[in-house]
Amino acid sequence: MDYIWQIMPSLLSGVKMTLSIFLLTLIGSIPLGIIVGLGRSSRFKPLRDILGIYVWIMRGTPLLLQLIVVFYGLPVVGIVFQRYNAALFAFILNYTAYFAEIFRGGLQSIDRGQYESARVLRLSYGQTIRKIVLPQVTKIVLPSIGNEVINLVKDSSLVYVIGLGDLLRAGNVATARDVTLVPLALVAIIYLLLTAVLTFAQRRIENHFSYFK
Amino acid sequence: MLELKNVSKQFNHRQILNKMNLTVNDGDAIAIVGPSGAGKTTLLRCISGLEKIDSGEITMDGEPFDPYTNRDNDRVIGVVFQDFQLFPNLSVMENITLAPTLVLKQSAAEANQAARQLLDQLALSGKEDIYPYQLSGGQKQRVALARALAMNPKILCYDEPTSALDPDLRHEVEKIILKLKKAGMTQLVVTHDLEFAEHIADKIKHVEAL
């Protein structure tokens, strides 16, 4: 027990890193995902194609590799990021692609008739998207978004590769130093707790949207 | 008065409308009848601005009028779609008041009051706060009608208003159309149901498949 209290502070500071990467990535990539998703379903083919290539690259290469490229590779062409900013940049870029695909799917499931009835009512494109399309899309994509959000909590452990100290790394360090698996067991429990909170939040949000069908 | 002269429209090299002429006088109820694939719905979509015509001329009260680009709030062409296309995420009230508040810039109170009046006339009182999935087919149609009427349209178009309804509801639709006609509304009804067309229309326009 004493040992647990001994290593807790270092684990908690790892949690802080994990959560900050997690939250800022969400804040960045969800709005960007909506925009890219709209672009992916645009009528303008060149835009669709360019965004298609972006999504292909982001989903087609490991996130771990993307982190390495952003932190170690981009300085070669003169773009230098701090470790933490490099991690955020790579995560937002990567998760935007996944969210964009989810939103694209949601957007395509909206009946064309909805746009047409908005059009004959003289709503502008922006009004149609805001008032009619996005609320419906949100309801449709929530389960898939929830899935990605939970993935993100665990993916954030990849930041160790560019030398950032997250929760898993804190556990690893303690395990190597003290030759015990207890820290890793604690790490697992903390991840599970975080995921439980997110699952609960997801259910609350889905319930909120159950007022229409 | 709405006039179409020599209006043509094709999709993928298939001619749907060929030099179509149509005159719609104010207060008229006109039925557009014909077999499936004859271009009835296309004609309606051209008039309501959902499709751009390839050639021909449309005028309203003698002035050139392009429904496809028209944004003039005094010349709204309302549409009641075959499958209604209510907004599922909005309540009945919000479905009706959304466009009047956003587009016509009515105050919420003004729009709500007008909507309540329409709901009352269409026997939908008490349904203000429920959502489209909770309505029956006939009720959905009347909400769609109220939503179109709330924009004070010059002309109201219906696409196959009887096809998604139980046969005994057909009579209800007839009554509503006739009531609106009495109130002076100009109406254009696409239908393949000739008997229904004869009950409601002053004039029947036949379109044939090309």
Coordinates of C-alpha atoms in Angstrom, one line a residue:
Chain A
M1 CA 0.0 0.0 0.0
D2 CA 2.8 2.4 0.9
Y3 CA 4.4 1.6 -2.4
I4 CA 1.2 2.6 -4.2
W5 CA 1.2 6.0 -2.5
Q6 CA 4.8 6.4 -3.2
I7 CA 4.4 6.1 -7.0
M8 CA 1.0 7.8 -7.2
P9 CA 2.4 11.3 -7.7
S10 CA 4.4 10.3 -10.7
L11 CA 1.5 8.4 -12.2
L12 CA -0.8 11.3 -11.6
S13 CA 1.5 13.7 -13.3
G14 CA 1.5 11.2 -16.2
V15 CA -2.3 11.4 -16.1
K16 CA -2.1 15.1 -16.4
M17 CA -0.1 14.8 -19.7
T18 CA -2.4 12.1 -21.0
L19 CA -5.5 14.2 -20.3
S20 CA -4.1 17.4 -21.7
I21 CA -3.1 15.7 -25.0
F22 CA -6.6 14.0 -25.0
L23 CA -8.6 17.2 -24.3
L24 CA -6.7 19.5 -26.7
T25 CA -6.8 16.9 -29.4
L26 CA -10.5 16.7 -29.1
I27 CA -11.0 20.4 -29.0
G28 CA -8.9 20.7 -32.2
S29 CA -9.9 17.7 -34.2
I30 CA -13.7 17.6 -33.8
P31 CA -14.4 21.0 -35.3
L32 CA -11.7 20.4 -38.0
G33 CA -13.3 17.0 -38.6
I34 CA -16.6 18.6 -39.3
I35 CA -15.1 21.1 -41.7
V36 CA -13.1 18.4 -43.5
G37 CA -16.1 16.1 -43.6
L38 CA -18.1 18.9 -45.2
G39 CA -15.3 19.4 -47.7
R40 CA -15.2 15.6 -48.4
S41 CA -18.9 15.7 -49.3
S42 CA -18.6 18.9 -51.4
R43 CA -19.5 19.1 -55.0
F44 CA -16.1 20.5 -55.9
K45 CA -14.1 17.5 -57.0
P46 CA -10.6 18.9 -56.6
L47 CA -11.3 19.7 -52.9
R48 CA -12.8 16.3 -52.4
D49 CA -9.7 14.7 -54.0
I50 CA -7.1 16.7 -52.0
L51 CA -8.9 15.9 -48.7
G52 CA -9.2 12.3 -49.8
I53 CA -5.4 12.1 -50.2
Y54 CA -5.0 13.7 -46.8
V55 CA -7.3 11.2 -45.2
W56 CA -5.6 8.4 -47.0
I57 CA -2.2 9.4 -45.6
M58 CA -3.4 9.9 -42.1
R59 CA -5.3 6.7 -41.9
G60 CA -2.8 4.8 -44.0
T61 CA 0.3 5.3 -41.8
P62 CA 0.8 4.5 -38.1
L63 CA 0.2 7.4 -35.7
L64 CA 3.5 6.5 -34.1
L65 CA 5.3 7.1 -37.4
Q66 CA 3.4 10.4 -37.8
L67 CA 4.6 11.5 -34.4
I68 CA 8.2 10.7 -35.3
V69 CA 7.9 12.5 -38.6
V70 CA 6.5 15.7 -37.1
F71 CA 9.1 15.9 -34.3
Y72 CA 12.2 14.5 -36.0
G73 CA 11.4 14.8 -39.7
L74 CA 9.9 18.3 -40.1
P75 CA 13.0 20.1 -38.6
V76 CA 14.8 18.9 -41.7
V77 CA 12.6 21.3 -43.8
G78 CA 12.9 24.0 -41.2
I79 CA 9.7 23.4 -39.2
V80 CA 10.6 22.9 -35.6
F81 CA 8.0 22.0 -32.9
Q82 CA 8.4 21.8 -29.2
R83 CA 7.8 18.2 -28.0
Y84 CA 4.4 18.9 -26.7
N85 CA 3.3 20.9 -29.6
A86 CA 4.6 18.3 -32.0
A87 CA 2.5 15.7 -30.2
L88 CA -0.6 17.9 -30.4
F89 CA 0.0 18.7 -34.0
A90 CA 0.3 15.1 -35.0
F91 CA -2.7 14.0 -32.9
I92 CA -5.0 16.7 -34.2
L93 CA -3.9 16.0 -37.8
N94 CA -4.5 12.3 -37.4
Y95 CA -7.8 12.4 -35.5
T96 CA -9.2 15.1 -37.8
A97 CA -8.9 12.5 -40.6
Y98 CA -10.8 9.9 -38.6
F99 CA -13.5 12.3 -37.5
A100 CA -13.8 13.7 -41.0
E101 CA -14.7 10.2 -42.3
I102 CA -17.2 9.7 -39.5
F103 CA -18.8 13.1 -40.3
R104 CA -18.8 12.4 -44.0
G105 CA -20.7 9.2 -43.4
G106 CA -23.2 11.0 -41.2
L107 CA -23.6 13.8 -43.8
Q108 CA -24.2 11.3 -46.6
S109 CA -27.0 9.6 -44.6
I110 CA -29.0 12.8 -44.5
D111 CA -31.7 12.7 -47.2
R112 CA -31.3 15.1 -50.1
G113 CA -34.9 16.0 -49.5
Q114 CA -33.9 17.7 -46.3
Y115 CA -31.6 20.1 -48.2
E116 CA -34.3 20.6 -50.8
S117 CA -37.0 21.4 -48.3
A118 CA -34.6 23.9 -46.6
R119 CA -34.0 25.4 -50.0
V120 CA -37.6 26.0 -50.8
L121 CA -38.0 27.6 -47.4
R122 CA -35.2 29.9 -48.4
L123 CA -32.7 28.9 -45.8
S124 CA -29.1 29.7 -46.6
Y125 CA -26.5 26.9 -46.8
G126 CA -25.1 27.9 -43.4
Q127 CA -28.5 27.9 -41.8
T128 CA -29.4 24.6 -43.3
I129 CA -26.1 23.0 -42.0
R130 CA -26.4 24.6 -38.6
K131 CA -30.1 24.1 -37.9
I132 CA -31.0 21.0 -39.8
V133 CA -28.1 18.9 -40.9
L134 CA -25.6 19.1 -38.0
P135 CA -28.1 18.2 -35.3
Q136 CA -29.2 15.1 -37.3
V137 CA -25.6 14.2 -38.1
T138 CA -24.5 14.6 -34.5
K139 CA -27.1 12.1 -33.4
I140 CA -26.0 9.6 -36.1
V141 CA -22.3 9.9 -35.5
L142 CA -22.3 9.9 -31.7
P143 CA -21.6 6.1 -31.2
S144 CA -18.7 6.2 -33.7
I145 CA -17.3 9.4 -32.2
G146 CA -17.4 7.8 -28.7
N147 CA -15.4 4.9 -30.1
E148 CA -12.7 7.2 -31.4
V149 CA -12.6 9.2 -28.2
I150 CA -11.9 6.1 -26.2
N151 CA -9.2 5.1 -28.7
L152 CA -7.7 8.5 -28.3
V153 CA -7.2 8.1 -24.5
K154 CA -5.1 5.0 -25.2
D155 CA -3.4 6.3 -28.3
S156 CA -2.1 9.3 -26.2
S157 CA 0.3 6.8 -24.7
L158 CA 2.3 6.9 -28.0
V159 CA 3.7 10.3 -27.0
Y160 CA 6.5 8.5 -25.2
V161 CA 8.3 8.1 -28.5
I162 CA 9.1 11.8 -28.6
G163 CA 10.1 11.9 -25.0
L164 CA 6.9 13.1 -23.3
G165 CA 6.0 11.6 -20.0
D166 CA 2.4 10.3 -20.0
L167 CA 0.7 7.9 -17.8
L168 CA 1.9 4.7 -19.4
R169 CA 5.5 5.9 -19.4
A170 CA 5.3 6.8 -15.8
G171 CA 4.2 3.3 -15.1
N172 CA 6.9 1.8 -17.2
V173 CA 9.6 3.9 -15.5
A174 CA 8.4 2.7 -12.1
T175 CA 8.2 -0.9 -13.2
A176 CA 11.8 -0.9 -14.6
R177 CA 13.2 0.9 -11.6
D178 CA 11.5 -1.1 -8.8
V179 CA 11.2 -4.5 -10.7
T180 CA 7.5 -4.9 -10.0
L181 CA 4.4 -5.0 -12.1
V182 CA 2.3 -3.1 -9.6
P183 CA 2.7 0.3 -11.4
L184 CA 1.5 -1.2 -14.6
A185 CA -1.5 -2.7 -12.9
L186 CA -2.3 0.8 -11.5
V187 CA -1.9 2.2 -14.9
A188 CA -4.4 -0.2 -16.3
I189 CA -6.9 0.7 -13.5
I190 CA -6.5 4.4 -14.2
Y191 CA -7.1 3.9 -17.9
L192 CA -10.2 1.9 -17.1
L193 CA -11.4 4.6 -14.8
L194 CA -10.9 7.2 -17.5
T195 CA -12.7 5.1 -20.0
A196 CA -15.6 4.5 -17.6
V197 CA -16.1 8.2 -17.2
L198 CA -16.1 8.7 -21.0
T199 CA -18.5 5.8 -21.5
F200 CA -20.8 7.4 -19.0
A201 CA -20.6 10.8 -20.6
Q202 CA -21.2 9.2 -24.0
R203 CA -24.4 7.6 -22.8
R204 CA -25.6 10.9 -21.3
I205 CA -25.0 12.7 -24.5
E206 CA -26.7 10.0 -26.6
N207 CA -29.7 10.2 -24.2
H208 CA -29.8 13.9 -24.7
F209 CA -30.3 13.3 -28.4
S210 CA -33.0 10.7 -28.0
Y211 CA -35.7 13.3 -28.2
F212 CA -36.0 12.9 -31.9
K213 CA -35.8 10.0 -34.4
Chain B
M1 CA -49.9 34.9 -62.7
L2 CA -47.2 32.4 -63.5
E3 CA -46.4 31.6 -67.1
L4 CA -44.2 29.0 -68.6
K5 CA -43.3 29.3 -72.3
N6 CA -41.4 26.6 -74.2
V7 CA -39.8 25.2 -71.0
S8 CA -37.4 22.3 -71.7
K9 CA -35.4 20.2 -69.4
Q10 CA -33.2 17.2 -69.9
F11 CA -31.3 14.9 -67.7
N12 CA -28.3 12.9 -69.0
H13 CA -29.4 13.6 -72.6
R14 CA -32.9 12.3 -71.9
Q15 CA -35.5 14.9 -72.7
I16 CA -38.0 15.1 -69.8
L17 CA -39.8 18.4 -70.6
N18 CA -40.1 19.5 -74.2
K19 CA -41.3 23.0 -74.9
M20 CA -43.8 22.9 -72.0
N21 CA -46.4 25.7 -71.8
L22 CA -48.4 26.4 -68.7
T23 CA -50.4 29.4 -67.4
V24 CA -51.3 29.6 -63.7
N25 CA -53.7 32.3 -62.9
D26 CA -53.9 33.7 -59.4
G27 CA -56.2 31.7 -57.3
D28 CA -56.2 28.7 -59.7
A29 CA -55.9 25.2 -58.5
I30 CA -54.2 23.3 -61.3
A31 CA -53.6 19.6 -61.4
I32 CA -50.7 18.2 -63.4
V33 CA -51.5 14.6 -64.3
G34 CA -49.8 12.0 -66.4
P35 CA -48.2 8.6 -66.1
S36 CA -45.0 7.9 -64.1
G37 CA -41.9 9.2 -65.8
A38 CA -43.8 11.8 -67.7
G39 CA -42.0 14.7 -66.0
K40 CA -44.7 15.9 -63.7
T41 CA -42.4 16.1 -60.8
T42 CA -39.6 17.6 -62.9
L43 CA -42.0 20.3 -64.0
L44 CA -42.9 21.0 -60.3
R45 CA -39.2 21.0 -59.4
C46 CA -38.5 23.6 -62.2
I47 CA -41.3 25.8 -61.0
S48 CA -40.2 25.6 -57.3
G49 CA -36.6 26.3 -58.2
L50 CA -35.1 23.0 -57.4
E51 CA -34.0 22.4 -61.0
K52 CA -32.7 24.8 -63.5
I53 CA -34.5 24.9 -66.8
D54 CA -32.4 24.3 -69.9
S55 CA -34.4 26.6 -72.1
G56 CA -37.6 28.5 -72.3
E57 CA -39.0 31.3 -70.3
I58 CA -40.8 31.7 -67.0
T59 CA -42.6 34.9 -66.1
M60 CA -44.4 36.0 -63.0
D61 CA -47.0 38.8 -63.4
G62 CA -45.4 39.5 -66.7
E63 CA -41.9 39.9 -65.4
P64 CA -39.1 37.4 -66.1
F65 CA -38.8 35.1 -63.2
D66 CA -36.1 32.5 -62.6
P67 CA -37.2 30.3 -59.7
Y68 CA -33.8 28.7 -59.6
T69 CA -32.1 31.9 -58.5
N70 CA -35.0 33.8 -57.1
R71 CA -34.4 35.0 -53.5
D72 CA -37.2 37.4 -53.4
N73 CA -39.3 36.8 -50.2
D74 CA -42.5 38.2 -51.9
R75 CA -42.3 35.5 -54.5
V76 CA -41.9 32.3 -52.5
I77 CA -43.0 29.1 -54.2
G78 CA -44.0 26.7 -51.4
V79 CA -43.7 23.0 -51.7
V80 CA -45.3 20.1 -49.9
F81 CA -43.1 17.1 -50.7
Q82 CA -44.4 13.7 -51.4
D83 CA -42.5 12.4 -48.4
F84 CA -43.1 15.7 -46.5
Q85 CA -39.4 16.1 -45.5
L86 CA -40.2 17.6 -42.1
F87 CA -37.1 18.3 -40.1
P88 CA -36.9 15.4 -37.6
N89 CA -34.8 17.3 -35.1
L90 CA -37.3 20.1 -34.7
S91 CA -40.6 20.1 -33.0
V92 CA -43.8 20.8 -35.0
M93 CA -43.7 24.4 -33.9
E94 CA -40.0 24.8 -34.7
N95 CA -40.6 23.2 -38.1
I96 CA -43.1 25.9 -38.9
T97 CA -41.4 28.9 -37.4
L98 CA -37.8 28.2 -38.5
A99 CA -37.9 29.8 -41.9
P100 CA -40.2 32.7 -41.0
T101 CA -37.8 33.8 -38.2
L102 CA -34.6 33.1 -40.0
V103 CA -35.6 34.2 -43.5
L104 CA -38.5 36.6 -43.1
K105 CA -37.0 38.0 -39.9
Q106 CA -40.3 37.7 -38.0
S107 CA -40.0 38.0 -34.3
A108 CA -40.4 34.7 -32.4
A109 CA -43.8 35.9 -31.0
E110 CA -45.0 36.9 -34.4
A111 CA -44.0 33.6 -36.0
N112 CA -45.4 31.5 -33.1
Q113 CA -48.7 33.3 -33.3
A114 CA -49.0 32.8 -37.1
A115 CA -48.0 29.1 -36.7
R116 CA -50.6 28.6 -34.0
Q117 CA -53.2 30.0 -36.3
L118 CA -52.1 27.6 -39.1
L119 CA -52.1 24.6 -36.8
D120 CA -55.5 25.5 -35.6
Q121 CA -56.9 25.8 -39.2
L122 CA -55.3 22.4 -40.0
A123 CA -56.7 20.6 -37.0
L124 CA -53.3 20.3 -35.4
S125 CA -53.8 22.2 -32.2
G126 CA -52.0 20.5 -29.3
K127 CA -49.3 19.1 -31.5
E128 CA -47.0 22.1 -31.2
D129 CA -44.3 20.5 -29.0
I130 CA -44.1 17.0 -30.4
Y131 CA -41.7 15.8 -32.9
P132 CA -42.3 14.6 -36.5
Y133 CA -41.8 10.9 -35.7
Q134 CA -44.7 11.1 -33.3
L135 CA -47.2 12.2 -36.0
S136 CA -49.3 10.1 -38.4
G137 CA -48.8 10.4 -42.1
G138 CA -51.7 12.8 -42.6
Q139 CA -50.6 14.9 -39.7
K140 CA -47.1 15.1 -41.1
Q141 CA -48.5 16.3 -44.4
R142 CA -50.5 19.0 -42.7
V143 CA -47.5 20.1 -40.8
A144 CA -45.5 20.3 -44.1
L145 CA -48.4 22.3 -45.5
A146 CA -48.4 24.7 -42.5
R147 CA -44.6 25.0 -42.8
A148 CA -45.0 26.0 -46.5
L149 CA -47.9 28.4 -45.8
A150 CA -46.0 30.2 -43.0
M151 CA -43.7 31.6 -45.7
N152 CA -46.7 33.3 -47.4
P153 CA -46.1 31.7 -50.7
K154 CA -47.3 33.1 -54.0
I155 CA -47.9 29.6 -55.2
L156 CA -48.1 26.4 -53.3
C157 CA -47.0 23.1 -55.0
Y158 CA -47.9 19.6 -53.9
D159 CA -46.0 16.6 -55.2
E160 CA -48.3 13.5 -55.2
P161 CA -50.1 14.6 -52.1
T162 CA -52.3 11.4 -51.9
S163 CA -49.7 8.8 -52.7
A164 CA -48.2 8.4 -49.2
L165 CA -51.6 8.4 -47.5
D166 CA -54.3 5.9 -46.7
P167 CA -57.1 6.1 -49.4
D168 CA -59.6 7.4 -46.9
L169 CA -57.3 10.4 -46.2
R170 CA -57.5 11.5 -49.8
H171 CA -60.8 13.1 -49.1
E172 CA -59.2 15.1 -46.3
V173 CA -56.5 16.5 -48.6
E174 CA -59.2 17.4 -51.1
K175 CA -61.0 19.4 -48.5
I176 CA -57.9 21.2 -47.5
I177 CA -57.0 22.1 -51.1
L178 CA -60.5 23.4 -51.7
K179 CA -60.5 25.4 -48.5
L180 CA -57.2 27.0 -49.5
K181 CA -58.6 27.7 -52.9
K182 CA -61.5 29.5 -51.4
A183 CA -59.0 31.6 -49.4
G184 CA -57.4 32.6 -52.7
M185 CA -54.3 30.5 -52.6
T186 CA -52.8 29.6 -56.0
Q187 CA -52.1 25.8 -56.0
L188 CA -50.3 23.4 -58.3
V189 CA -50.9 19.8 -57.7
V190 CA -48.9 17.0 -59.3
T191 CA -50.8 13.7 -59.1
H192 CA -51.4 10.5 -61.1
D193 CA -54.8 10.2 -59.6
L194 CA -57.2 11.5 -62.2
E195 CA -60.3 11.3 -60.0
F196 CA -58.6 13.3 -57.3
A197 CA -57.4 15.8 -59.9
E198 CA -61.0 16.3 -61.1
H199 CA -62.2 17.0 -57.6
I200 CA -59.8 19.7 -56.8
A201 CA -58.7 21.4 -60.0
D202 CA -60.0 24.3 -62.1
K203 CA -57.8 23.1 -64.9
I204 CA -56.0 19.9 -65.6
K205 CA -52.7 19.8 -67.4
H206 CA -51.8 16.5 -69.0
V207 CA -48.2 15.6 -69.5
E208 CA -47.1 12.7 -71.6
A209 CA -44.0 10.7 -71.4
L210 CA -41.6 11.7 -74.3

